[in-house]
CSV table of C-alpha atoms in Angstrom, one decimal:
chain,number,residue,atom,x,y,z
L,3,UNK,CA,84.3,95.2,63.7
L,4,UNK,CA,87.3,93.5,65.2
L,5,UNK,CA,86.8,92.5,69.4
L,6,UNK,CA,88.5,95.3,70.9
L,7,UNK,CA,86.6,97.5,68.9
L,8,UNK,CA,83.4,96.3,70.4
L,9,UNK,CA,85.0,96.6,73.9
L,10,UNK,CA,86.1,100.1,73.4
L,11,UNK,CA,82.4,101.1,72.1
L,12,UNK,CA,80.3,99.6,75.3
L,13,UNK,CA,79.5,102.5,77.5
L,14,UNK,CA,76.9,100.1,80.2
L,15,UNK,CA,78.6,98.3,82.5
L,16,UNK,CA,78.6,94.7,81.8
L,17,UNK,CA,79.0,93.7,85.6
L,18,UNK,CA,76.0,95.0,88.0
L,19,UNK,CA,78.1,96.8,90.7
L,20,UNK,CA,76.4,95.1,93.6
L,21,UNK,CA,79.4,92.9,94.1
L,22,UNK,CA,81.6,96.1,94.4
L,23,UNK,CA,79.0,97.5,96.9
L,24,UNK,CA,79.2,94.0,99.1
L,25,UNK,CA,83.4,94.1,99.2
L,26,UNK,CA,82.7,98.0,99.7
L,27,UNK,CA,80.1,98.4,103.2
L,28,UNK,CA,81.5,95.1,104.0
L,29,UNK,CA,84.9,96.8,104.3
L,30,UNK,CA,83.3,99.7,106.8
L,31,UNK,CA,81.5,97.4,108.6
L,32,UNK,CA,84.3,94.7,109.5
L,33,UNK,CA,86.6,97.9,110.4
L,34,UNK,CA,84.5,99.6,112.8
L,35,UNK,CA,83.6,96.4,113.7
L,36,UNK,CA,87.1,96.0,115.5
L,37,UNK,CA,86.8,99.5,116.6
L,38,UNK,CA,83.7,98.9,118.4
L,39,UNK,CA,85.2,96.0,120.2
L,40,UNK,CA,88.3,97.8,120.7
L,41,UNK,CA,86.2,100.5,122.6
L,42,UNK,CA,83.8,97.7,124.6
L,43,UNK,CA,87.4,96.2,125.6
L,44,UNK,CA,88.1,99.1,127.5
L,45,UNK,CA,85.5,100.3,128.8
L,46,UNK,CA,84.3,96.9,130.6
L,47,UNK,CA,86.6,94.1,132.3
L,48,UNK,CA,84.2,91.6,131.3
L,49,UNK,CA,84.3,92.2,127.9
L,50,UNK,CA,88.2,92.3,128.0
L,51,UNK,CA,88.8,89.3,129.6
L,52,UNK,CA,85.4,87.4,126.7
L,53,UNK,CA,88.3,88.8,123.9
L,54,UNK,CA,91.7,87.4,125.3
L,55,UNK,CA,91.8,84.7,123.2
L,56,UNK,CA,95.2,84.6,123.6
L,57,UNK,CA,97.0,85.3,126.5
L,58,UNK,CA,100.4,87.0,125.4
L,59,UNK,CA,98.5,89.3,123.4
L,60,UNK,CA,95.7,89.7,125.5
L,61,UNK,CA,92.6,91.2,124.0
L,62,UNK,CA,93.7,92.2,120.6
L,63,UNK,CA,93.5,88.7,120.0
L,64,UNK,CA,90.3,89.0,120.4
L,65,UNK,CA,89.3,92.2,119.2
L,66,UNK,CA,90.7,91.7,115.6
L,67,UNK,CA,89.6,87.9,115.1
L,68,UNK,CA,86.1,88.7,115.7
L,69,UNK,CA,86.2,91.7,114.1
L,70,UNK,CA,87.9,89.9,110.9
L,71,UNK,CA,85.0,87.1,111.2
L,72,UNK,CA,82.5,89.6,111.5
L,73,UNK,CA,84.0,91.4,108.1
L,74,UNK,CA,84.3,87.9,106.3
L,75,UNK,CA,80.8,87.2,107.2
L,76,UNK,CA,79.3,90.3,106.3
L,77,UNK,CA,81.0,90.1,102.8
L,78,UNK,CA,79.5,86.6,102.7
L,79,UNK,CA,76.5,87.4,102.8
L,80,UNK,CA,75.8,90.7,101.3
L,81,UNK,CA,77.9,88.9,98.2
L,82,UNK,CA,75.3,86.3,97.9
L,83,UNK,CA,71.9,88.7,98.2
L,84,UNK,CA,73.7,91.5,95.7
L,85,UNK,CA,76.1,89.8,93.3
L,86,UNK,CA,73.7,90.0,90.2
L,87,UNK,CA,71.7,93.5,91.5
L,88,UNK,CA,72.2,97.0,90.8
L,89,UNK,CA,72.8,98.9,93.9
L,90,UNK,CA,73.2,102.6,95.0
L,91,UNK,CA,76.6,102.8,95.0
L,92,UNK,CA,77.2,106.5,96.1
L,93,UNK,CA,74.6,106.1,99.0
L,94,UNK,CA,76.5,102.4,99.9
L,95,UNK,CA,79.7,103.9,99.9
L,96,UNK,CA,78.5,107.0,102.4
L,97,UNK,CA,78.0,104.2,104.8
L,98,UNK,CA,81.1,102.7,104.3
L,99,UNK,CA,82.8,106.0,104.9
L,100,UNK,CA,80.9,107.0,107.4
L,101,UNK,CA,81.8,103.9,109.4
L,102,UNK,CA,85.2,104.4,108.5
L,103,UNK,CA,85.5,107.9,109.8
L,104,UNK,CA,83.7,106.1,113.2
L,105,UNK,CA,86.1,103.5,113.2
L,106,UNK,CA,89.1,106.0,113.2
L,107,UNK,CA,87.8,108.0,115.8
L,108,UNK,CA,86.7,105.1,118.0
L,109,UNK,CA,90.3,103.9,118.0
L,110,UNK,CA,91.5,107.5,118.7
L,111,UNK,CA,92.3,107.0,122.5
L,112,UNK,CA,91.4,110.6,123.7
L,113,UNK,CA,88.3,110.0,121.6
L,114,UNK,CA,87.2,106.9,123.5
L,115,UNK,CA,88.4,108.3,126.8
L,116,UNK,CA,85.3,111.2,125.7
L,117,UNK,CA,82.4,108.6,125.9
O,25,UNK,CA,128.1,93.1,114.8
O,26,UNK,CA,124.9,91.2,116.3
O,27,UNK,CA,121.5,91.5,116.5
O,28,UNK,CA,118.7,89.6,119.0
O,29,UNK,CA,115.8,87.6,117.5
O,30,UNK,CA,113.7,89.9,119.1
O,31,UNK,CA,115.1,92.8,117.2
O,32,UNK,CA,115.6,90.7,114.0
O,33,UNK,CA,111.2,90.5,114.2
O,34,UNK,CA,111.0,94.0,114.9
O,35,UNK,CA,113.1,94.7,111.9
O,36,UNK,CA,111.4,92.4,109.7
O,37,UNK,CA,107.6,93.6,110.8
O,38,UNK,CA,108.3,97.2,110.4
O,39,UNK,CA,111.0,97.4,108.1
O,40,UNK,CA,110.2,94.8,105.8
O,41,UNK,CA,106.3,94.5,105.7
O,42,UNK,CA,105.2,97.4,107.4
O,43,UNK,CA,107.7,100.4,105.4
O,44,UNK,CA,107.6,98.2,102.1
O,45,UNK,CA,103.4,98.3,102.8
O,46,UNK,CA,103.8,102.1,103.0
O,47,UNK,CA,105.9,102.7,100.4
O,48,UNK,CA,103.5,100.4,97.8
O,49,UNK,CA,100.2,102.6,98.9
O,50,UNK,CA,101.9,105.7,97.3
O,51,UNK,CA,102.0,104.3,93.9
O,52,UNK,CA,98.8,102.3,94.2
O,53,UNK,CA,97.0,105.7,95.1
O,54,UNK,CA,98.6,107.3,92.6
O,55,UNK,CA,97.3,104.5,89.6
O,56,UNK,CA,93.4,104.4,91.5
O,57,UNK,CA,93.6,108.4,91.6
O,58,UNK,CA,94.8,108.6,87.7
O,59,UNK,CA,92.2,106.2,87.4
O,60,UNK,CA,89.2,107.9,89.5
O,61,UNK,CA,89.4,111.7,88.3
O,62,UNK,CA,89.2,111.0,84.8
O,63,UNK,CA,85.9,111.0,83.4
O,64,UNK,CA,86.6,108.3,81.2
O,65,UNK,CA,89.5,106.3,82.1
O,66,UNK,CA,92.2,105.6,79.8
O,67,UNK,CA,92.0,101.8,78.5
O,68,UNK,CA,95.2,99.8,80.4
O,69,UNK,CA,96.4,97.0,78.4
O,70,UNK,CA,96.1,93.3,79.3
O,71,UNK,CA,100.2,93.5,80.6
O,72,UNK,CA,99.1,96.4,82.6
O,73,UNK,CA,96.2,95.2,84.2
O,74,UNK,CA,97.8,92.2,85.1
O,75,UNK,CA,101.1,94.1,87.1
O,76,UNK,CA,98.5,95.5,89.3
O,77,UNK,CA,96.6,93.0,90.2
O,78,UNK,CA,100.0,91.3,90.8
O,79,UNK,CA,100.9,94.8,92.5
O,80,UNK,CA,97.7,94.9,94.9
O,81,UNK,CA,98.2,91.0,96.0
O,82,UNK,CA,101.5,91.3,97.3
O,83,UNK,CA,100.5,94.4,99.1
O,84,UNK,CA,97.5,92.5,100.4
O,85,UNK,CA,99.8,89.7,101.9
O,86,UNK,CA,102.3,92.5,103.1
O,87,UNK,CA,99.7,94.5,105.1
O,88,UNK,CA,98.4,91.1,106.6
O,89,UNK,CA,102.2,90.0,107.0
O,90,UNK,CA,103.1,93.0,109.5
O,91,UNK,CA,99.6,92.9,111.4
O,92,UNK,CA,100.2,89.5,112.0
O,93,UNK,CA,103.7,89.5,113.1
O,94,UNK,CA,102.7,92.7,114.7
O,95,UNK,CA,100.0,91.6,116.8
O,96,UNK,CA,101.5,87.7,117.3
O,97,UNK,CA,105.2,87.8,117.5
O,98,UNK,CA,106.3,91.6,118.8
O,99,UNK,CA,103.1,92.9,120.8
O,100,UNK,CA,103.6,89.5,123.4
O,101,UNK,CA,107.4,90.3,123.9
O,102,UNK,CA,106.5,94.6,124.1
O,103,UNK,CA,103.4,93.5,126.6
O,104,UNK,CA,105.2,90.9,128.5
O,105,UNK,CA,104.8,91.8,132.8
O,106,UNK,CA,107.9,91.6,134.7
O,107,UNK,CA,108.4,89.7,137.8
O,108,UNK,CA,107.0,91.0,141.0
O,109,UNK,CA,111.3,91.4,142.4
O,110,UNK,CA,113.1,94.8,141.3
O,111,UNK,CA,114.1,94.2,137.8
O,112,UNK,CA,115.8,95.6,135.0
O,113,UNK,CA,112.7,97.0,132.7
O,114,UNK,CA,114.7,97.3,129.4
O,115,UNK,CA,113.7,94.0,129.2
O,116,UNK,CA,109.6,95.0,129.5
O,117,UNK,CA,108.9,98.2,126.9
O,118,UNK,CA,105.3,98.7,128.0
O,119,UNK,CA,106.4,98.5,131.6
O,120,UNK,CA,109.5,101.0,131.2
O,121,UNK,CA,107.4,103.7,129.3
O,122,UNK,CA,104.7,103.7,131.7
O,123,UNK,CA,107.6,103.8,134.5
O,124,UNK,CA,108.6,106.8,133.4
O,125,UNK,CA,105.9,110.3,133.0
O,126,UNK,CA,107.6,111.8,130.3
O,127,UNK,CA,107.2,108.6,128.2
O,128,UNK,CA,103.9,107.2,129.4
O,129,UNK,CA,102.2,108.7,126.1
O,130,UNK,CA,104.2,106.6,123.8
O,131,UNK,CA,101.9,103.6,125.2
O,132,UNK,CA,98.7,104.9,125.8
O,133,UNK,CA,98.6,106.9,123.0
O,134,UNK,CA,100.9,105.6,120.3
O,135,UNK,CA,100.6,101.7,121.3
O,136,UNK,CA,96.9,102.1,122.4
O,137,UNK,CA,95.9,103.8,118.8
O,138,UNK,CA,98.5,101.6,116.7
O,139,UNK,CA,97.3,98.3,117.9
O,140,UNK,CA,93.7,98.6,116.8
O,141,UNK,CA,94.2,101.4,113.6
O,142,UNK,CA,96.6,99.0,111.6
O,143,UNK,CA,93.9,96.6,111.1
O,144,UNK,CA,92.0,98.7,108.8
O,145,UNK,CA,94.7,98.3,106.4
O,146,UNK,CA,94.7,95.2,105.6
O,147,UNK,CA,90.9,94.7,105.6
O,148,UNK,CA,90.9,98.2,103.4
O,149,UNK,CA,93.7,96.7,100.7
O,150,UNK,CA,92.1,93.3,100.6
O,151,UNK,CA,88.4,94.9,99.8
O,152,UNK,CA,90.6,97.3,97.1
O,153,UNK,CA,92.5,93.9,95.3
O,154,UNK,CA,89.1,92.0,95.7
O,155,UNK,CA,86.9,94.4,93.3
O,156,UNK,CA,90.2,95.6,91.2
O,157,UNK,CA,90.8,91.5,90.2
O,158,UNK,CA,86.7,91.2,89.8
O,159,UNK,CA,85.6,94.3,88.0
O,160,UNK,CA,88.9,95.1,85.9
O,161,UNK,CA,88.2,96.7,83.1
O,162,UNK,CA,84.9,97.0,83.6
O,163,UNK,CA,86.0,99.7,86.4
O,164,UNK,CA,85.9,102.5,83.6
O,165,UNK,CA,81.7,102.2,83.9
O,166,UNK,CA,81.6,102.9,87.8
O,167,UNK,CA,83.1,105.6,88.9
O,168,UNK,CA,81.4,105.9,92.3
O,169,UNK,CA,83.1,102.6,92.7
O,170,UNK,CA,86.4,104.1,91.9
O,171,UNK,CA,85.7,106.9,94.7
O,172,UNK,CA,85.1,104.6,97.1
O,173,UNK,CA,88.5,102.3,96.1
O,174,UNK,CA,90.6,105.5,95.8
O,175,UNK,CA,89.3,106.7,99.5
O,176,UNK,CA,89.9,103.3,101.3
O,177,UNK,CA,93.3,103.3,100.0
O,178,UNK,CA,93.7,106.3,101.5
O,179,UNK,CA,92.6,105.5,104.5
O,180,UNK,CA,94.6,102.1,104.3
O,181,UNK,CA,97.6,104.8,103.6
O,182,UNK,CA,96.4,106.9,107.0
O,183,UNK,CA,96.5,103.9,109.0
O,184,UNK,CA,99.6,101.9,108.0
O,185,UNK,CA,101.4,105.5,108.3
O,186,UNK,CA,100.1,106.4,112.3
O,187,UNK,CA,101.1,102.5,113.1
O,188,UNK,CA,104.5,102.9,111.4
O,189,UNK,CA,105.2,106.1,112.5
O,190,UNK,CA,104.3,105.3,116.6
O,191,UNK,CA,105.9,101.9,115.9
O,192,UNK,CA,109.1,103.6,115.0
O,193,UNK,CA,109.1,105.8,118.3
O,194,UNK,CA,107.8,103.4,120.6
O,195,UNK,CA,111.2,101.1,119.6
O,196,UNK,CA,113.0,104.2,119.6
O,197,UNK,CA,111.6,104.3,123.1
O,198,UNK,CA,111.5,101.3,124.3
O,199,UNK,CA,113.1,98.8,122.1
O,200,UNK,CA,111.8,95.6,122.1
O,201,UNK,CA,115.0,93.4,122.4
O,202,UNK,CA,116.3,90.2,123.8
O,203,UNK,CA,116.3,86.6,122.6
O,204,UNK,CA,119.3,84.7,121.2
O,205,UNK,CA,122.0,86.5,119.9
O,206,UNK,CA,122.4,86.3,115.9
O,207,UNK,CA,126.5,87.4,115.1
O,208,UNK,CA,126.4,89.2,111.8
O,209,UNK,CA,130.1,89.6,111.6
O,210,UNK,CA,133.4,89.8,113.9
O,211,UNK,CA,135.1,92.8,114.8
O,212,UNK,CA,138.3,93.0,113.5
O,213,UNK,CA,141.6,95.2,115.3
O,214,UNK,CA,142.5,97.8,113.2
Protein backbone atom coordinates (compact mmCIF):
# COMPACT_ATOMS: atom_id res chain seq x y z
CA UNK A 1 0.00 0.00 0.00
CA UNK A 2 1.57 3.10 -1.43
CA UNK A 3 1.46 6.54 1.17
CA UNK A 4 -1.37 8.23 -0.17
CA UNK A 5 -3.28 5.24 0.02
CA UNK A 6 -2.78 5.08 3.74
CA UNK A 7 -3.86 8.76 3.98
CA UNK A 8 -6.93 8.32 1.96
CA UNK A 9 -7.98 5.24 4.29
CA UNK A 10 -7.60 7.07 7.94
CA UNK A 11 -11.00 8.03 9.03
CA UNK A 12 -9.67 9.32 13.05
CA UNK A 13 -8.28 12.51 13.09
CA UNK A 14 -4.67 12.47 13.63
CA UNK A 15 -4.60 16.02 15.30
CA UNK A 16 -6.77 16.27 18.66
CA UNK A 17 -9.01 19.37 17.79
CA UNK A 18 -8.26 21.20 21.00
CA UNK A 19 -5.95 23.53 19.09
CA UNK A 20 -8.91 24.40 16.72
CA UNK A 21 -11.13 24.91 19.76
CA UNK A 22 -8.35 27.46 21.43
CA UNK A 23 -8.02 29.68 17.89
CA UNK A 24 -11.97 29.14 17.82
CA UNK A 25 -13.42 30.66 21.63
CA UNK A 26 -10.35 32.59 21.52
CA UNK A 27 -11.67 34.29 18.36
CA UNK A 28 -15.24 35.13 20.35
CA UNK A 29 -13.70 36.11 23.22
CA UNK A 30 -11.02 38.74 21.82
CA UNK A 31 -14.14 40.17 19.64
CA UNK A 32 -16.58 40.80 22.14
CA UNK A 33 -13.85 41.64 24.06
CA UNK A 34 -13.53 45.04 22.06
CA UNK A 35 -17.20 45.25 22.05
CA UNK A 36 -17.44 45.24 25.67
CA UNK A 37 -14.85 47.99 25.89
CA UNK A 38 -16.42 49.76 23.10
CA UNK A 39 -19.73 49.77 25.17
CA UNK A 40 -17.84 50.70 28.81
CA UNK A 41 -16.25 53.60 26.55
CA UNK A 42 -19.44 55.07 26.21
CA UNK A 43 -21.20 54.70 28.71
CA UNK A 44 -18.52 56.15 31.41
CA UNK A 45 -16.00 59.23 30.87
CA UNK A 46 -13.62 57.59 33.02
CA UNK A 47 -13.26 54.65 31.11
CA UNK A 48 -13.01 56.75 27.85
CA UNK A 49 -10.43 58.85 28.80
CA UNK A 50 -8.25 55.04 30.70
CA UNK A 51 -8.61 53.84 26.61
CA UNK A 52 -7.21 57.05 24.69
CA UNK A 53 -4.03 55.73 24.21
CA UNK A 54 -3.71 57.90 21.50
CA UNK A 55 -4.94 61.09 21.13
CA UNK A 56 -5.88 61.60 17.41
CA UNK A 57 -7.81 58.59 17.56
CA UNK A 58 -9.06 58.88 20.85
CA UNK A 59 -10.48 55.83 22.42
CA UNK A 60 -10.46 53.33 19.63
CA UNK A 61 -6.93 53.25 20.29
CA UNK A 62 -7.71 51.94 23.21
CA UNK A 63 -10.52 49.90 22.77
CA UNK A 64 -9.00 47.64 20.02
CA UNK A 65 -5.35 47.32 21.52
CA UNK A 66 -6.62 45.89 24.58
CA UNK A 67 -9.10 44.04 23.13
CA UNK A 68 -6.37 42.52 20.48
CA UNK A 69 -4.04 41.80 23.74
CA UNK A 70 -6.81 40.39 25.46
CA UNK A 71 -7.55 37.88 22.20
CA UNK A 72 -3.74 37.14 21.88
CA UNK A 73 -3.64 36.20 25.44
CA UNK A 74 -6.56 34.18 25.59
CA UNK A 75 -5.31 32.12 22.49
CA UNK A 76 -2.08 31.84 24.45
CA UNK A 77 -3.15 30.29 26.92
CA UNK A 78 -6.08 28.11 26.10
CA UNK A 79 -3.36 26.89 23.23
CA UNK A 80 -1.06 25.70 25.88
CA UNK A 81 -3.80 23.84 28.35
CA UNK A 82 -5.64 22.13 25.05
CA UNK A 83 -3.19 21.66 22.27
CA UNK A 84 -2.81 17.81 22.83
CA UNK A 85 -6.72 17.32 24.33
CA UNK A 86 -9.82 16.39 22.75
CA UNK A 87 -12.43 18.94 23.34
CA UNK A 88 -16.16 19.54 22.73
CA UNK A 89 -16.06 21.24 19.78
CA UNK A 90 -19.76 21.86 18.99
CA UNK A 91 -20.39 23.07 22.59
CA UNK A 92 -16.92 25.41 22.22
CA UNK A 93 -17.97 26.79 19.24
CA UNK A 94 -21.68 27.72 20.72
CA UNK A 95 -19.68 29.96 22.91
CA UNK A 96 -17.74 31.36 20.37
CA UNK A 97 -20.95 32.29 18.44
CA UNK A 98 -22.71 33.18 21.03
CA UNK A 99 -20.13 35.87 21.87
CA UNK A 100 -20.03 36.73 18.45
CA UNK A 101 -23.73 37.48 18.04
CA UNK A 102 -23.04 39.68 21.62
CA UNK A 103 -20.20 41.34 20.16
CA UNK A 104 -22.31 42.43 17.07
CA UNK A 105 -25.01 43.68 18.97
CA UNK A 106 -22.98 45.47 21.53
CA UNK A 107 -21.42 47.47 18.73
CA UNK A 108 -24.91 48.10 17.25
CA UNK A 109 -25.27 51.72 18.51
CA UNK A 110 -29.13 51.72 19.06
CA UNK A 111 -28.35 48.48 20.79
CA UNK A 112 -25.98 50.00 23.37
CA UNK A 113 -28.02 53.21 23.55
CA UNK A 114 -30.85 50.20 25.04
CA UNK A 115 -28.79 49.27 28.18
CA UNK B 1 -6.08 65.89 -12.55
CA UNK B 2 -4.98 65.87 -8.72
CA UNK B 3 -5.69 64.26 -5.78
CA UNK B 4 -4.83 65.18 -1.83
CA UNK B 5 -2.85 62.79 0.40
CA UNK B 6 -5.63 62.65 2.44
CA UNK B 7 -7.82 61.29 -0.26
CA UNK B 8 -4.91 59.23 -1.75
CA UNK B 9 -5.24 57.20 2.10
CA UNK B 10 -8.82 57.11 1.82
CA UNK B 11 -8.53 55.51 -1.56
CA UNK B 12 -5.96 53.16 -0.64
CA UNK B 13 -7.78 51.97 2.85
CA UNK B 14 -11.10 51.37 1.27
CA UNK B 15 -10.37 50.79 -2.16
CA UNK B 16 -7.38 48.84 -2.00
CA UNK B 17 -7.54 46.84 1.31
CA UNK B 18 -10.85 47.21 2.44
CA UNK B 19 -12.90 46.33 -1.27
CA UNK B 20 -9.99 43.83 -2.25
CA UNK B 21 -10.73 42.27 1.59
CA UNK B 22 -14.38 42.07 0.51
CA UNK B 23 -14.14 40.78 -2.61
CA UNK B 24 -11.47 37.79 -1.25
CA UNK B 25 -14.21 36.63 1.51
CA UNK B 26 -16.64 35.68 -1.34
CA UNK B 27 -14.44 33.11 -2.75
CA UNK B 28 -12.93 32.00 0.55
CA UNK B 29 -16.56 31.28 1.76
CA UNK B 30 -17.35 29.77 -1.13
CA UNK B 31 -14.06 27.01 -0.88
CA UNK B 32 -14.88 26.64 3.47
CA UNK B 33 -18.69 26.19 2.40
CA UNK B 34 -17.72 23.44 -0.55
CA UNK B 35 -15.71 22.26 2.10
CA UNK B 36 -18.13 22.25 5.26
CA UNK B 37 -21.47 20.69 3.69
CA UNK B 38 -19.96 17.79 2.34
CA UNK B 39 -19.96 14.84 4.53
CA UNK B 40 -16.71 13.80 3.47
CA UNK B 41 -14.75 16.41 1.85
CA UNK B 42 -13.13 15.98 -1.36
CA UNK B 43 -9.24 15.37 -1.04
CA UNK B 44 -7.38 18.93 -2.35
CA UNK B 45 -4.08 18.32 -3.73
CA UNK B 46 -0.84 19.53 -2.26
CA UNK B 47 -0.82 22.72 -5.17
CA UNK B 48 -4.28 23.38 -3.91
CA UNK B 49 -3.85 23.40 -0.37
CA UNK B 50 -0.98 25.48 -0.65
CA UNK B 51 -3.00 28.56 -2.99
CA UNK B 52 -5.20 28.89 -0.02
CA UNK B 53 -3.24 29.00 2.62
CA UNK B 54 -1.32 31.60 0.38
CA UNK B 55 -5.06 32.85 -0.40
CA UNK B 56 -6.12 33.26 3.50
CA UNK B 57 -2.61 35.11 4.41
CA UNK B 58 -2.84 37.85 2.19
CA UNK B 59 -6.35 38.35 3.20
CA UNK B 60 -5.20 38.18 6.78
CA UNK B 61 -2.63 41.11 6.14
CA UNK B 62 -5.37 42.94 4.01
CA UNK B 63 -8.11 42.88 6.70
CA UNK B 64 -5.33 44.10 9.29
CA UNK B 65 -3.99 46.61 6.47
CA UNK B 66 -7.41 48.59 6.21
CA UNK B 67 -8.13 48.47 10.10
CA UNK B 68 -4.94 49.86 10.69
CA UNK B 69 -4.87 52.55 8.19
CA UNK B 70 -8.43 52.87 9.09
CA UNK B 71 -8.17 53.46 12.64
CA UNK B 72 -4.40 55.21 12.48
CA UNK B 73 -4.22 57.33 9.38
CA UNK B 74 -7.99 58.37 8.25
CA UNK B 75 -10.14 58.14 11.60
CA UNK B 76 -7.49 61.23 13.13
CA UNK B 77 -7.98 63.37 10.00
CA UNK B 78 -12.19 62.47 9.90
CA UNK B 79 -12.12 63.15 14.03
CA UNK B 80 -9.95 66.11 13.91
CA UNK B 81 -11.93 69.34 16.05
CA UNK B 82 -11.89 72.60 14.44
CA UNK B 83 -10.75 75.81 15.86
CA UNK B 84 -12.95 77.52 18.25
CA UNK B 85 -13.22 80.84 15.27
CA UNK B 86 -16.07 80.28 12.36
CA UNK B 87 -14.47 77.95 10.07
CA UNK B 88 -14.97 76.23 6.89
CA UNK B 89 -16.03 72.49 8.20
CA UNK B 90 -15.31 70.63 4.83
CA UNK B 91 -12.18 70.49 6.30
CA UNK B 92 -13.65 68.48 9.68
CA UNK B 93 -16.10 65.44 8.40
CA UNK B 94 -17.27 64.47 11.87
CA UNK B 95 -17.87 68.10 12.68
CA UNK B 96 -19.88 68.95 9.30
CA UNK B 97 -22.20 65.74 9.60
CA UNK B 98 -23.12 66.37 13.01
CA UNK B 99 -23.63 70.24 11.90
CA UNK B 100 -26.10 69.36 9.83
CA UNK B 101 -29.65 67.00 11.19
CA UNK B 102 -30.19 65.36 8.12
CA UNK B 103 -26.69 63.96 8.15
CA UNK B 104 -25.94 63.47 11.89
CA UNK B 105 -26.76 59.61 11.45
CA UNK B 106 -23.94 58.99 9.09
CA UNK B 107 -21.63 59.56 12.33
CA UNK B 108 -23.43 58.15 15.04
CA UNK B 109 -24.66 55.46 13.37
CA UNK B 110 -22.46 54.59 10.48
CA UNK B 111 -18.97 55.87 12.05
CA UNK B 112 -20.03 54.85 15.59
CA UNK B 113 -20.87 50.97 14.40
CA UNK B 114 -17.93 50.97 11.66
CA UNK B 115 -15.17 51.86 13.97
CA UNK B 116 -15.60 49.04 16.41
CA UNK B 117 -17.44 46.17 13.92
CA UNK B 118 -14.35 46.07 11.40
CA UNK B 119 -12.19 44.69 14.05
CA UNK B 120 -13.85 41.47 14.12
CA UNK B 121 -12.64 40.87 10.70
CA UNK B 122 -9.46 40.74 11.02
CA UNK B 123 -9.32 38.81 14.36
CA UNK B 124 -12.16 36.35 12.53
CA UNK B 125 -9.69 35.82 9.24
CA UNK B 126 -6.60 35.43 11.31
CA UNK B 127 -8.31 32.62 13.73
CA UNK B 128 -9.71 31.04 10.06
CA UNK B 129 -5.81 31.04 8.34
CA UNK B 130 -4.44 30.05 11.80
CA UNK B 131 -6.37 26.44 12.04
CA UNK B 132 -6.63 26.16 7.95
CA UNK B 133 -2.41 26.32 7.92
CA UNK B 134 -2.44 23.89 11.20
CA UNK B 135 -5.12 21.30 10.59
CA UNK B 136 -4.93 21.18 6.64
CA UNK B 137 -5.91 18.13 5.57
CA UNK B 138 -6.68 16.85 8.58
CA UNK B 139 -9.87 19.26 8.35
CA UNK B 140 -11.81 16.45 6.51
CA UNK B 141 -12.09 14.60 10.29
CA UNK B 142 -13.69 17.72 12.04
CA UNK B 143 -16.46 18.97 10.66
CA UNK B 144 -17.76 20.88 13.66
CA UNK B 145 -14.54 22.60 13.17
CA UNK B 146 -15.43 23.42 9.59
CA UNK B 147 -18.86 25.00 10.96
CA UNK B 148 -17.31 27.12 13.13
CA UNK B 149 -14.50 28.37 10.26
CA UNK B 150 -17.28 28.61 7.62
CA UNK B 151 -19.49 30.88 10.24
CA UNK B 152 -16.67 33.31 11.30
CA UNK B 153 -15.93 33.96 7.81
CA UNK B 154 -19.13 34.90 7.50
CA UNK B 155 -19.27 36.96 10.00
CA UNK B 156 -15.78 38.40 8.98
CA UNK B 157 -17.83 38.94 5.48
CA UNK B 158 -20.84 40.80 7.66
CA UNK B 159 -18.48 43.04 9.18
CA UNK B 160 -15.92 44.15 6.51
CA UNK B 161 -19.28 44.72 4.32
CA UNK B 162 -21.27 47.32 7.16
CA UNK B 163 -17.68 49.11 7.53
CA UNK B 164 -17.24 49.29 3.73
CA UNK B 165 -20.52 50.13 3.00
CA UNK B 166 -20.82 53.22 5.82
CA UNK B 167 -17.25 53.98 4.90
CA UNK B 168 -18.29 54.60 1.39
CA UNK B 169 -21.27 57.00 2.45
CA UNK B 170 -19.64 58.70 5.19
CA UNK B 171 -16.81 59.95 2.30
CA UNK B 172 -19.65 60.39 0.05
CA UNK B 173 -20.73 62.64 2.97
CA UNK B 174 -18.13 64.08 4.22
CA UNK B 175 -15.02 63.48 2.39
CA UNK B 176 -12.16 63.31 4.23
CA UNK B 177 -9.72 65.53 2.06
CA UNK B 178 -6.88 67.95 2.37
CA UNK B 179 -3.12 67.52 2.60
CA UNK B 180 -0.61 68.19 -0.21
CA UNK B 181 -1.71 68.10 -3.52
CA UNK B 182 -0.43 65.05 -5.72
CA UNK B 183 -0.91 66.26 -9.80
CA UNK B 184 -1.73 63.13 -11.72
CA UNK B 185 -1.74 64.80 -15.03
CA UNK B 186 -2.17 68.37 -16.77
CA UNK B 187 -5.03 69.58 -18.46
CA UNK B 188 -4.61 70.07 -21.85
CA UNK B 189 -6.81 72.90 -24.28
CA UNK B 190 -8.65 71.13 -26.70
Amino acid sequence: MTRANNFISTDTPSLPNGSGAAAVLSAGIGCFAVAALAYGGDKSALVKSHLTFYKPTGPLSGVTTVGILLWLLTWTILEWRWRNKTIAMGRTSAVALVLLGLSLALTFPPGVDLF
Amino acid sequence: MSITVRSLWTLIHGMGFGALYLLACSGAIVELYRFTTSSIPSEPTPGQQRFLKIYLIAMVLLAWAAVLTGAYAIYPWYRAAPPPAPVDLSMFPQRLLMSNPATTGWHSLGMEWKEHVAWFAPISITMVAFVFIRYGRDLKNHRPLRIALLSFTLVSFLAAGIAGFFGAMLNKSAPVQGGRVIQLSRGQEK
